[in-house]
mmCIF file of C-alpha atoms in Angstrom:
data_model
loop_
_atom_site.group_PDB
_atom_site.id
_atom_site.type_symbol
_atom_site.label_atom_id
_atom_site.label_comp_id
_atom_site.label_asym_id
_atom_site.label_seq_id
_atom_site.Cartn_x
_atom_site.Cartn_y
_atom_site.Cartn_z
ATOM 1 C CA MET A 1 79.742 164.082 -68.548
ATOM 2 C CA SER A 2 78.775 167.667 -67.643
ATOM 3 C CA ALA A 3 79.243 170.818 -69.515
ATOM 4 C CA PRO A 4 82.345 172.022 -67.549
ATOM 5 C CA ASP A 5 84.073 168.808 -68.252
ATOM 6 C CA SER A 6 84.293 169.254 -71.935
ATOM 7 C CA PRO A 7 84.750 172.258 -74.295
ATOM 8 C CA PHE A 8 82.893 170.147 -76.979
ATOM 9 C CA LEU A 9 79.618 170.002 -75.132
ATOM 10 C CA SER A 10 76.770 172.589 -75.314
ATOM 11 C CA ALA A 11 74.170 172.807 -72.490
ATOM 12 C CA PRO A 12 72.845 169.594 -71.299
ATOM 13 C CA THR A 13 69.595 168.502 -72.661
ATOM 14 C CA GLY A 14 68.843 166.039 -69.971
ATOM 15 C CA PRO A 15 70.329 163.560 -67.619
ATOM 16 C CA THR A 16 71.165 160.888 -70.309
ATOM 17 C CA VAL A 17 71.461 162.943 -73.505
ATOM 18 C CA HIS A 18 73.734 165.589 -74.383
ATOM 19 C CA SER A 19 74.202 167.826 -77.476
ATOM 20 C CA VAL A 20 77.854 167.754 -78.864
ATOM 21 C CA SER A 21 79.468 170.234 -80.949
ATOM 22 C CA ASN A 22 82.436 168.870 -82.919
ATOM 23 C CA ALA A 23 84.620 171.031 -85.119
ATOM 24 C CA PHE A 24 85.061 168.168 -87.319
ATOM 25 C CA ASP A 25 81.823 166.359 -87.363
ATOM 26 C CA GLY A 26 79.435 169.003 -86.493
ATOM 27 C CA ASP A 27 76.390 168.547 -84.313
ATOM 28 C CA LEU A 28 76.482 165.022 -82.502
ATOM 29 C CA LEU A 29 74.217 163.731 -79.989
ATOM 30 C CA GLU A 30 75.797 161.723 -76.890
ATOM 31 C CA VAL A 31 73.307 159.216 -75.533
ATOM 32 C CA SER A 32 73.687 157.157 -72.231
ATOM 33 C CA LEU A 33 72.115 153.586 -72.621
ATOM 34 C CA GLY A 34 71.856 152.272 -68.940
ATOM 35 C CA PRO A 35 73.002 151.537 -66.405
ATOM 36 C CA HIS A 36 69.488 150.239 -66.069
ATOM 37 C CA HIS A 37 68.749 149.366 -69.800
ATOM 38 C CA PRO A 38 66.724 146.123 -70.081
ATOM 39 C CA SER A 39 68.802 145.098 -73.263
ATOM 40 C CA THR A 40 72.367 145.485 -71.558
ATOM 41 C CA HIS A 41 72.335 141.955 -70.216
ATOM 42 C CA GLY A 42 73.062 143.177 -66.678
ATOM 43 C CA VAL A 43 73.940 146.321 -64.865
ATOM 44 C CA PHE A 44 75.912 147.956 -67.643
ATOM 45 C CA ARG A 45 76.123 151.333 -69.625
ATOM 46 C CA MET A 46 76.930 152.361 -72.986
ATOM 47 C CA MET A 47 77.890 155.853 -73.884
ATOM 48 C CA ALA A 48 76.990 156.274 -77.654
ATOM 49 C CA THR A 49 77.983 159.304 -79.653
ATOM 50 C CA LEU A 50 75.534 159.563 -82.738
ATOM 51 C CA ASP A 51 75.469 161.406 -85.876
ATOM 52 C CA GLY A 52 71.881 161.321 -86.496
ATOM 53 C CA GLU A 53 71.229 157.363 -85.889
ATOM 54 C CA THR A 54 74.912 156.373 -87.182
ATOM 55 C CA ILE A 55 77.287 155.422 -84.079
ATOM 56 C CA VAL A 56 80.590 157.363 -84.402
ATOM 57 C CA LYS A 57 81.923 156.554 -80.874
ATOM 58 C CA LEU A 58 80.899 153.956 -78.463
ATOM 59 C CA LYS A 59 82.197 153.509 -75.029
ATOM 60 C CA PRO A 60 81.269 150.538 -72.600
ATOM 61 C CA VAL A 61 81.054 151.225 -69.217
ATOM 62 C CA PHE A 62 81.084 148.784 -66.416
ATOM 63 C CA GLY A 63 81.954 148.215 -62.875
ATOM 64 C CA TYR A 64 78.315 148.772 -61.336
ATOM 65 C CA LEU A 65 78.220 145.119 -60.142
ATOM 66 C CA HIS A 66 81.703 144.602 -58.846
ATOM 67 C CA ARG A 67 81.681 141.570 -56.650
ATOM 68 C CA ASN A 68 85.323 141.565 -55.419
ATOM 69 C CA HIS A 69 85.553 137.680 -56.208
ATOM 70 C CA GLU A 70 89.109 137.419 -56.472
ATOM 71 C CA LYS A 71 90.038 139.242 -53.471
ATOM 72 C CA ILE A 72 87.517 137.403 -51.424
ATOM 73 C CA ALA A 73 89.169 134.006 -52.896
ATOM 74 C CA GLU A 74 92.467 135.213 -51.561
ATOM 75 C CA SER A 75 91.440 135.169 -47.813
ATOM 76 C CA ALA A 76 88.986 131.962 -48.177
ATOM 77 C CA SER A 77 89.945 128.232 -48.397
ATOM 78 C CA TYR A 78 90.215 126.650 -51.700
ATOM 79 C CA LEU A 79 87.018 124.890 -51.078
ATOM 80 C CA SER A 80 85.141 127.912 -49.903
ATOM 81 C CA SER A 81 85.638 129.603 -53.485
ATOM 82 C CA MET A 82 83.861 126.840 -55.337
ATOM 83 C CA PRO A 83 80.242 128.419 -54.645
ATOM 84 C CA TYR A 84 81.707 131.855 -55.509
ATOM 85 C CA THR A 85 82.552 130.531 -59.153
ATOM 86 C CA ASP A 86 78.704 129.588 -59.607
ATOM 87 C CA ARG A 87 78.033 133.406 -59.608
ATOM 88 C CA LEU A 88 80.542 134.356 -62.162
ATOM 89 C CA ASP A 89 78.409 133.522 -65.187
ATOM 90 C CA TYR A 90 75.324 132.522 -63.450
ATOM 91 C CA LEU A 91 73.891 130.629 -66.538
ATOM 92 C CA CYS A 92 76.855 128.379 -66.584
ATOM 93 C CA SER A 93 77.764 127.489 -63.026
ATOM 94 C CA MET A 94 78.831 123.845 -63.974
ATOM 95 C CA THR A 95 81.366 124.959 -66.235
ATOM 96 C CA ASN A 96 82.516 127.593 -63.932
ATOM 97 C CA ASN A 97 83.014 124.815 -61.275
ATOM 98 C CA TRP A 98 84.968 122.740 -63.702
ATOM 99 C CA ALA A 99 87.409 125.280 -64.716
ATOM 100 C CA TYR A 100 88.243 126.085 -61.145
ATOM 101 C CA ALA A 101 88.488 122.334 -60.151
ATOM 102 C CA LEU A 102 90.852 121.898 -62.920
ATOM 103 C CA ALA A 103 93.263 124.557 -61.865
ATOM 104 C CA VAL A 104 93.218 123.537 -58.274
ATOM 105 C CA GLU A 105 93.895 119.679 -59.525
ATOM 106 C CA LYS A 106 96.683 120.848 -61.747
ATOM 107 C CA LEU A 107 98.151 122.847 -58.837
ATOM 108 C CA ALA A 108 97.844 119.837 -56.314
ATOM 109 C CA GLY A 109 98.522 117.004 -58.689
ATOM 110 C CA GLN A 110 95.097 115.648 -57.900
ATOM 111 C CA ALA A 111 93.932 112.607 -59.850
ATOM 112 C CA VAL A 112 90.275 112.348 -61.043
ATOM 113 C CA PRO A 113 88.328 109.049 -61.461
ATOM 114 C CA GLU A 114 87.186 108.377 -64.962
ATOM 115 C CA ARG A 115 83.333 108.288 -64.178
ATOM 116 C CA ALA A 116 83.708 111.897 -62.736
ATOM 117 C CA GLU A 117 85.601 113.013 -66.003
ATOM 118 C CA TYR A 118 82.351 111.634 -68.166
ATOM 119 C CA LEU A 119 80.083 113.432 -65.573
ATOM 120 C CA ARG A 120 81.902 116.677 -66.158
ATOM 121 C CA VAL A 121 81.608 116.388 -69.804
ATOM 122 C CA ILE A 122 77.877 115.697 -69.633
ATOM 123 C CA LEU A 123 77.260 118.597 -67.397
ATOM 124 C CA ALA A 124 79.443 120.842 -69.494
ATOM 125 C CA GLU A 125 77.515 119.970 -72.781
ATOM 126 C CA LEU A 126 74.291 120.374 -71.055
ATOM 127 C CA THR A 127 75.418 123.747 -69.987
ATOM 128 C CA ARG A 128 76.349 124.638 -73.503
ATOM 129 C CA LEU A 129 73.007 123.875 -74.603
ATOM 130 C CA LEU A 130 71.427 125.748 -72.120
ATOM 131 C CA ASN A 131 73.465 128.903 -72.858
ATOM 132 C CA HIS A 132 73.332 128.782 -76.459
ATOM 133 C CA THR A 133 69.441 128.378 -76.375
ATOM 134 C CA CYS A 134 69.058 131.424 -74.134
ATOM 135 C CA LEU A 135 71.372 133.435 -76.293
ATOM 136 C CA ALA A 136 69.184 132.719 -79.324
ATOM 137 C CA GLY A 137 66.059 133.686 -77.285
ATOM 138 C CA PHE A 138 67.490 136.802 -75.988
ATOM 139 C CA LEU A 139 68.981 137.716 -79.416
ATOM 140 C CA LEU A 140 65.620 137.695 -80.665
ATOM 141 C CA GLN A 141 64.099 139.509 -77.812
ATOM 142 C CA ASP A 142 66.910 142.239 -78.291
ATOM 143 C CA SER A 143 65.633 142.349 -82.108
ATOM 144 C CA GLY A 144 62.188 143.002 -81.129
ATOM 145 C CA ALA A 145 60.612 139.813 -81.262
ATOM 146 C CA SER A 146 59.106 140.089 -77.729
ATOM 147 C CA GLY A 147 57.920 136.731 -76.069
ATOM 148 C CA THR A 148 57.749 133.751 -78.192
ATOM 149 C CA PRO A 149 61.400 132.828 -79.101
ATOM 150 C CA LEU A 150 62.526 133.631 -75.570
ATOM 151 C CA MET A 151 59.700 131.577 -73.903
ATOM 152 C CA TYR A 152 60.637 128.672 -76.264
ATOM 153 C CA ALA A 153 64.130 128.953 -75.186
ATOM 154 C CA PHE A 154 63.252 129.162 -71.366
ATOM 155 C CA ARG A 155 60.806 126.103 -71.772
ATOM 156 C CA GLU A 156 63.886 123.897 -72.855
ATOM 157 C CA ARG A 157 66.257 125.509 -70.440
ATOM 158 C CA GLU A 158 63.799 124.450 -67.479
ATOM 159 C CA LYS A 159 64.340 120.773 -68.654
ATOM 160 C CA ILE A 160 68.013 121.162 -68.016
ATOM 161 C CA LEU A 161 67.673 122.975 -64.861
ATOM 162 C CA ASP A 162 65.426 120.160 -63.657
ATOM 163 C CA LEU A 163 68.332 117.806 -64.249
ATOM 164 C CA PHE A 164 70.910 120.262 -62.397
ATOM 165 C CA GLU A 165 68.430 120.502 -59.327
ATOM 166 C CA SER A 166 67.845 116.727 -59.128
ATOM 167 C CA LEU A 167 71.645 116.105 -59.172
ATOM 168 C CA SER A 168 73.142 118.858 -57.175
ATOM 169 C CA GLY A 169 70.092 120.287 -55.244
ATOM 170 C CA SER A 170 70.201 123.707 -56.990
ATOM 171 C CA ARG A 171 68.827 124.937 -60.303
ATOM 172 C CA MET A 172 71.563 127.523 -60.761
ATOM 173 C CA MET A 173 74.322 127.768 -58.149
ATOM 174 C CA CYS A 174 75.048 124.209 -58.319
ATOM 175 C CA ASN A 175 78.375 123.898 -56.427
ATOM 176 C CA TYR A 176 78.564 120.496 -57.766
ATOM 177 C CA GLN A 177 82.352 119.965 -58.777
ATOM 178 C CA ARG A 178 85.126 119.040 -56.224
ATOM 179 C CA PHE A 179 88.888 118.815 -56.484
ATOM 180 C CA GLY A 180 89.205 115.081 -57.306
ATOM 181 C CA GLY A 181 85.891 114.522 -58.731
ATOM 182 C CA CYS A 182 82.327 115.504 -58.084
ATOM 183 C CA ARG A 183 80.204 115.843 -55.182
ATOM 184 C CA VAL A 184 77.596 113.025 -55.626
ATOM 185 C CA ASP A 185 77.119 110.435 -58.330
ATOM 186 C CA ALA A 186 74.493 110.362 -60.873
ATOM 187 C CA SER A 187 71.735 107.560 -60.441
ATOM 188 C CA PRO A 188 70.866 105.426 -63.378
ATOM 189 C CA LYS A 189 67.450 107.364 -63.112
ATOM 190 C CA TRP A 190 69.092 110.637 -63.684
ATOM 191 C CA LEU A 191 71.112 109.362 -66.498
ATOM 192 C CA ALA A 192 68.241 107.974 -68.186
ATOM 193 C CA ALA A 193 66.445 111.468 -67.684
ATOM 194 C CA ALA A 194 69.437 113.205 -69.040
ATOM 195 C CA ARG A 195 69.258 110.805 -72.311
ATOM 196 C CA THR A 196 65.490 111.715 -72.750
ATOM 197 C CA VAL A 197 66.304 115.328 -72.709
ATOM 198 C CA THR A 198 69.357 114.893 -75.117
ATOM 199 C CA ASP A 199 67.185 112.708 -77.487
ATOM 200 C CA ASN A 200 64.446 115.316 -77.682
ATOM 201 C CA TYR A 201 66.471 118.429 -78.051
ATOM 202 C CA GLY A 202 67.309 117.797 -81.778
ATOM 203 C CA ALA A 203 63.414 118.069 -82.342
ATOM 204 C CA PHE A 204 63.313 121.347 -80.442
ATOM 205 C CA LEU A 205 66.263 122.901 -82.379
ATOM 206 C CA ASP A 206 64.487 121.821 -85.628
ATOM 207 C CA GLU A 207 61.395 123.696 -84.585
ATOM 208 C CA PHE A 208 63.495 126.794 -83.065
ATOM 209 C CA GLU A 209 65.393 126.826 -86.516
ATOM 210 C CA ALA A 210 62.154 126.458 -88.524
ATOM 211 C CA LEU A 211 61.004 129.796 -86.645
ATOM 212 C CA LEU A 212 64.191 131.688 -86.637
ATOM 213 C CA THR A 213 66.904 130.688 -89.172
ATOM 214 C CA GLY A 214 65.263 131.606 -92.490
ATOM 215 C CA ASN A 215 63.119 134.447 -90.985
ATOM 216 C CA GLU A 216 63.465 137.451 -93.269
ATOM 217 C CA ILE A 217 63.474 139.857 -90.173
ATOM 218 C CA MET A 218 65.946 137.987 -88.367
ATOM 219 C CA MET A 219 68.192 137.892 -91.572
ATOM 220 C CA ALA A 220 67.751 141.676 -92.227
ATOM 221 C CA ARG A 221 68.676 142.590 -88.743
ATOM 222 C CA THR A 222 71.635 140.439 -88.407
ATOM 223 C CA GLN A 223 73.374 139.676 -91.744
ATOM 224 C CA GLY A 224 76.269 142.123 -92.475
ATOM 225 C CA VAL A 225 75.678 143.685 -88.804
ATOM 226 C CA GLY A 226 78.409 143.695 -86.435
ATOM 227 C CA VAL A 227 81.211 142.244 -88.756
ATOM 228 C CA LEU A 228 84.386 140.796 -86.816
ATOM 229 C CA SER A 229 87.306 139.847 -88.774
ATOM 230 C CA GLY A 230 89.513 136.878 -87.722
ATOM 231 C CA GLU A 231 92.493 139.179 -87.543
ATOM 232 C CA LEU A 232 90.880 141.634 -85.011
ATOM 233 C CA ALA A 233 89.312 138.609 -83.128
ATOM 234 C CA VAL A 234 92.764 137.049 -82.519
ATOM 235 C CA SER A 235 94.408 140.313 -81.692
ATOM 236 C CA ALA A 236 91.708 141.238 -79.060
ATOM 237 C CA GLY A 237 91.982 137.855 -77.390
ATOM 238 C CA VAL A 238 88.398 136.904 -78.443
ATOM 239 C CA THR A 239 87.363 133.365 -77.921
ATOM 240 C CA GLY A 240 84.521 130.904 -78.022
ATOM 241 C CA PRO A 241 81.704 131.373 -80.911
ATOM 242 C CA LEU A 242 82.441 134.845 -81.555
ATOM 243 C CA LEU A 243 86.085 133.809 -82.576
ATOM 244 C CA ARG A 244 84.705 130.752 -84.467
ATOM 245 C CA ALA A 245 82.075 132.925 -86.059
ATOM 246 C CA ALA A 246 85.060 134.830 -87.615
ATOM 247 C CA GLY A 247 86.416 131.877 -89.174
ATOM 248 C CA VAL A 248 89.203 130.972 -86.719
ATOM 249 C CA ALA A 249 89.193 127.349 -85.871
ATOM 250 C CA TYR A 250 90.100 127.333 -82.147
ATOM 251 C CA ASP A 251 88.342 125.305 -79.712
ATOM 252 C CA LEU A 252 89.982 124.348 -76.391
ATOM 253 C CA ARG A 253 88.254 121.101 -76.417
ATOM 254 C CA LYS A 254 90.245 120.077 -79.437
ATOM 255 C CA VAL A 255 93.362 122.288 -78.571
ATOM 256 C CA ASP A 256 93.940 121.055 -75.144
ATOM 257 C CA GLY A 257 92.018 118.193 -74.975
ATOM 258 C CA TYR A 258 91.198 118.282 -71.340
ATOM 259 C CA GLY A 259 89.203 115.872 -69.573
ATOM 260 C CA VAL A 260 87.895 113.072 -71.831
ATOM 261 C CA TYR A 261 87.057 115.093 -74.832
ATOM 262 C CA PRO A 262 89.523 113.379 -77.050
ATOM 263 C CA ARG A 263 87.724 110.297 -76.790
ATOM 264 C CA PHE A 264 84.418 112.009 -78.498
ATOM 265 C CA GLN A 265 83.950 112.665 -82.171
ATOM 266 C CA PHE A 266 82.719 116.179 -82.904
ATOM 267 C CA ARG A 267 83.046 119.167 -85.344
ATOM 268 C CA VAL A 268 84.132 122.714 -84.581
ATOM 269 C CA PRO A 269 81.535 124.605 -86.696
ATOM 270 C CA LEU A 270 83.056 127.922 -88.259
ATOM 271 C CA GLY A 271 81.492 131.236 -89.742
ATOM 272 C CA ALA A 272 82.375 132.618 -92.999
ATOM 273 C CA HIS A 273 81.411 136.357 -92.337
ATOM 274 C CA GLY A 274 81.875 137.020 -88.576
ATOM 275 C CA ASP A 275 78.597 138.913 -88.461
ATOM 276 C CA THR A 276 75.764 138.564 -85.928
ATOM 277 C CA TYR A 277 73.910 136.073 -88.090
ATOM 278 C CA ASP A 278 77.070 133.802 -88.195
ATOM 279 C CA ARG A 279 77.456 134.160 -84.346
ATOM 280 C CA TYR A 280 73.812 132.827 -84.107
ATOM 281 C CA MET A 281 74.279 129.928 -86.496
ATOM 282 C CA VAL A 282 77.746 129.030 -85.038
ATOM 283 C CA ARG A 283 75.831 128.470 -81.831
ATOM 284 C CA VAL A 284 73.098 126.539 -83.305
ATOM 285 C CA LEU A 285 75.548 124.160 -85.016
ATOM 286 C CA GLU A 286 77.619 123.844 -81.679
ATOM 287 C CA MET A 287 74.351 122.926 -79.980
ATOM 288 C CA ARG A 288 73.971 119.954 -82.479
ATOM 289 C CA GLU A 289 77.500 118.931 -82.004
ATOM 290 C CA SER A 290 76.719 118.955 -78.159
ATOM 291 C CA ILE A 291 73.981 116.536 -78.543
ATOM 292 C CA GLY A 292 76.192 114.148 -80.289
ATOM 293 C CA ILE A 293 78.849 114.472 -77.398
ATOM 294 C CA LEU A 294 76.285 113.768 -74.904
ATOM 295 C CA ARG A 295 74.981 110.705 -76.644
ATOM 296 C CA GLN A 296 78.574 109.358 -76.930
ATOM 297 C CA ALA A 297 79.248 110.252 -73.246
ATOM 298 C CA LEU A 298 75.950 108.693 -71.832
ATOM 299 C CA ASP A 299 76.512 105.502 -74.069
ATOM 300 C CA GLY A 300 80.203 105.088 -72.471
ATOM 301 C CA ILE A 301 80.051 106.509 -68.951
ATOM 302 C CA PRO A 302 81.881 103.720 -67.010
ATOM 303 C CA ALA A 303 81.086 102.423 -63.255
ATOM 304 C CA GLY A 304 83.138 103.423 -60.435
ATOM 305 C CA PRO A 305 83.573 106.235 -57.946
ATOM 306 C CA VAL A 306 83.069 109.890 -58.569
ATOM 307 C CA MET A 307 85.768 110.930 -56.007
ATOM 308 C CA ASP A 308 89.243 110.094 -55.707
ATOM 309 C CA PRO A 309 89.571 108.510 -52.245
ATOM 310 C CA LYS A 310 92.857 110.140 -51.671
ATOM 311 C CA ALA A 311 91.463 113.586 -52.172
ATOM 312 C CA ARG A 312 91.457 115.905 -49.116
ATOM 313 C CA LEU A 313 88.788 118.732 -49.148
ATOM 314 C CA ARG A 314 88.731 120.019 -45.565
ATOM 315 C CA GLY A 315 92.182 121.321 -44.476
ATOM 316 C CA PHE A 316 93.186 121.138 -47.979
ATOM 317 C CA ARG A 317 96.561 122.773 -48.669
ATOM 318 C CA ALA A 318 98.023 122.981 -52.454
ATOM 319 C CA LYS A 319 101.787 122.650 -53.125
ATOM 320 C CA PRO A 320 103.675 125.727 -53.394
ATOM 321 C CA GLY A 321 103.615 126.932 -57.170
ATOM 322 C CA GLU A 322 101.384 128.661 -59.744
ATOM 323 C CA VAL A 323 99.102 127.473 -62.449
ATOM 324 C CA TYR A 324 96.847 128.677 -65.130
ATOM 325 C CA SER A 325 94.101 126.270 -66.228
ATOM 326 C CA ARG A 326 91.367 126.675 -68.941
ATOM 327 C CA ILE A 327 88.473 125.346 -70.401
ATOM 328 C CA GLU A 328 86.036 126.072 -73.421
ATOM 329 C CA GLY A 329 83.157 127.464 -71.537
ATOM 330 C CA PRO A 330 80.001 128.349 -73.757
ATOM 331 C CA LYS A 331 80.999 131.903 -73.843
ATOM 332 C CA GLY A 332 84.615 131.148 -74.543
ATOM 333 C CA GLU A 333 87.954 130.526 -72.624
ATOM 334 C CA ILE A 334 87.379 130.629 -68.967
ATOM 335 C CA GLY A 335 90.586 130.207 -67.077
ATOM 336 C CA PHE A 336 91.979 130.383 -63.498
ATOM 337 C CA TYR A 337 95.272 131.524 -62.419
ATOM 338 C CA LEU A 338 96.357 130.490 -58.875
ATOM 339 C CA ILE A 339 99.775 131.051 -56.935
ATOM 340 C CA SER A 340 100.024 128.832 -53.921
ATOM 341 C CA GLU A 341 102.381 129.407 -51.115
ATOM 342 C CA GLY A 342 101.457 126.055 -49.396
ATOM 343 C CA GLY A 343 98.715 127.579 -47.217
ATOM 344 C CA PRO A 344 95.039 126.912 -46.954
ATOM 345 C CA ASN A 345 94.165 129.561 -49.418
ATOM 346 C CA PRO A 346 95.616 130.994 -52.602
ATOM 347 C CA TYR A 347 98.221 133.731 -52.277
ATOM 348 C CA ARG A 348 96.854 135.065 -55.720
ATOM 349 C CA TYR A 349 93.658 134.201 -57.375
ATOM 350 C CA ARG A 350 92.718 135.548 -60.960
ATOM 351 C CA VAL A 351 89.871 134.793 -63.277
ATOM 352 C CA ARG A 352 90.112 135.013 -67.101
ATOM 353 C CA PRO A 353 86.397 135.752 -67.874
ATOM 354 C CA PRO A 354 85.264 135.482 -71.628
ATOM 355 C CA SER A 355 82.561 137.907 -71.269
ATOM 356 C CA LEU A 356 84.954 140.843 -70.245
ATOM 357 C CA ILE A 357 87.477 139.979 -73.095
ATOM 358 C CA ASN A 358 84.855 139.541 -75.579
ATOM 359 C CA LEU A 359 83.264 142.951 -74.648
ATOM 360 C CA THR A 360 86.248 144.761 -75.602
ATOM 361 C CA ILE A 361 85.659 144.721 -79.309
ATOM 362 C CA LEU A 362 82.059 146.245 -78.893
ATOM 363 C CA GLU A 363 82.842 149.619 -80.311
ATOM 364 C CA ASP A 364 84.609 148.041 -83.272
ATOM 365 C CA LEU A 365 81.597 146.004 -84.131
ATOM 366 C CA CYS A 366 79.087 149.135 -83.611
ATOM 367 C CA LEU A 367 80.842 151.828 -85.398
ATOM 368 C CA GLY A 368 78.787 152.869 -88.538
ATOM 369 C CA ARG A 369 75.798 151.108 -87.461
ATOM 370 C CA SER A 370 72.492 152.444 -86.187
ATOM 371 C CA LEU A 371 71.607 152.738 -82.270
ATOM 372 C CA ALA A 372 69.197 149.708 -82.799
ATOM 373 C CA ASP A 373 71.871 147.761 -84.264
ATOM 374 C CA ALA A 374 73.924 148.214 -80.999
ATOM 375 C CA ILE A 375 71.445 146.413 -78.977
ATOM 376 C CA VAL A 376 71.511 143.482 -81.267
ATOM 377 C CA ILE A 377 75.339 143.314 -81.543
ATOM 378 C CA LEU A 378 75.685 143.404 -77.763
ATOM 379 C CA GLY A 379 73.230 140.599 -77.703
ATOM 380 C CA SER A 380 75.211 138.541 -80.084
ATOM 381 C CA ILE A 381 78.477 138.893 -77.976
ATOM 382 C CA ASP A 382 76.557 137.062 -75.049
ATOM 383 C CA ILE A 383 77.672 138.632 -71.966
ATOM 384 C CA VAL A 384 77.124 138.131 -68.304
ATOM 385 C CA LEU A 385 77.859 141.077 -66.054
ATOM 386 C CA GLY A 386 78.722 138.795 -62.970
ATOM 387 C CA GLU A 387 81.829 137.519 -64.978
ATOM 388 C CA VAL A 388 82.577 141.066 -66.461
ATOM 389 C CA ASP A 389 82.777 142.680 -62.920
ATOM 390 C CA ARG A 390 83.781 139.600 -61.055
#
């Protein structure tokens, strides 16, 4: 914003900081954080208006990473779009794959073998462990605890990425799901390795919580900070751990019962205050539930094929119609809306990304807080800009 653009601005004091004269509030300061700030979880910008250290206005600015994902998909075959979904939330490619595969299968009436359904659950819950562990590490990094918590998180993340690499050939951009099942089967050796990671993860969480959960600095920086009410969360369409930390019991694994989730016993953790600390704790508790789901799935995975022999991948054409399909991703509801006219590519392709929707309440969480709190609050929302800008 330059001085001629607004009567409320005095002469600019620098490229990222302006002095603001407001008739009601007096002298304010407008600070631009980004679009290169290391704590903005991607190429992202926050325009914060400050009264001293207190935020009185905050505008999130994005679009620096726009990837044209949806328009590309409308001119590509259904199968060609699968690798692009990896790059939405690049921490969670396995769940992105599943959400898209589920939408196409629903559109085409495609069946999925039981073994593939179990593999999808196993990979989705490993992805949830990976995502929530990284979130805790990044949150502490944003709070000023440089190094140790994030390195602990990345140490465990590497073990899960090793599993993804040995199964799909790639650590992050896995391109593993297919319409009608999964690309390759998991060997007994891979399932045994997944069991080892699962069985050891509880001990890591115990260690991580001993370091973080009762830490007085952690509690001082997060308790009562960035409070989100259940009413605002529902009104804004917020989903995932943010919604549940606000006390709203809504989890698509329970609500929709997609895949084989109804076969597994697990609880939906809820927060009581809706603050940043609750958002951290809900994710920790969800990781413990994911460990239970993984044990049940690994115990019960049946033999059989991982692809429906009737599935067509090359030359695939979906029936004319429209569909919206969604899953409970680690960050919230990720959904795909498709319209088919019977051709080899979708007529309309739209992604419902949780990061973008959850980001819309950032200003509400930051008003009245300090600039340092805004960095922690943003970290607790857990966004990835590849998914925001698509």
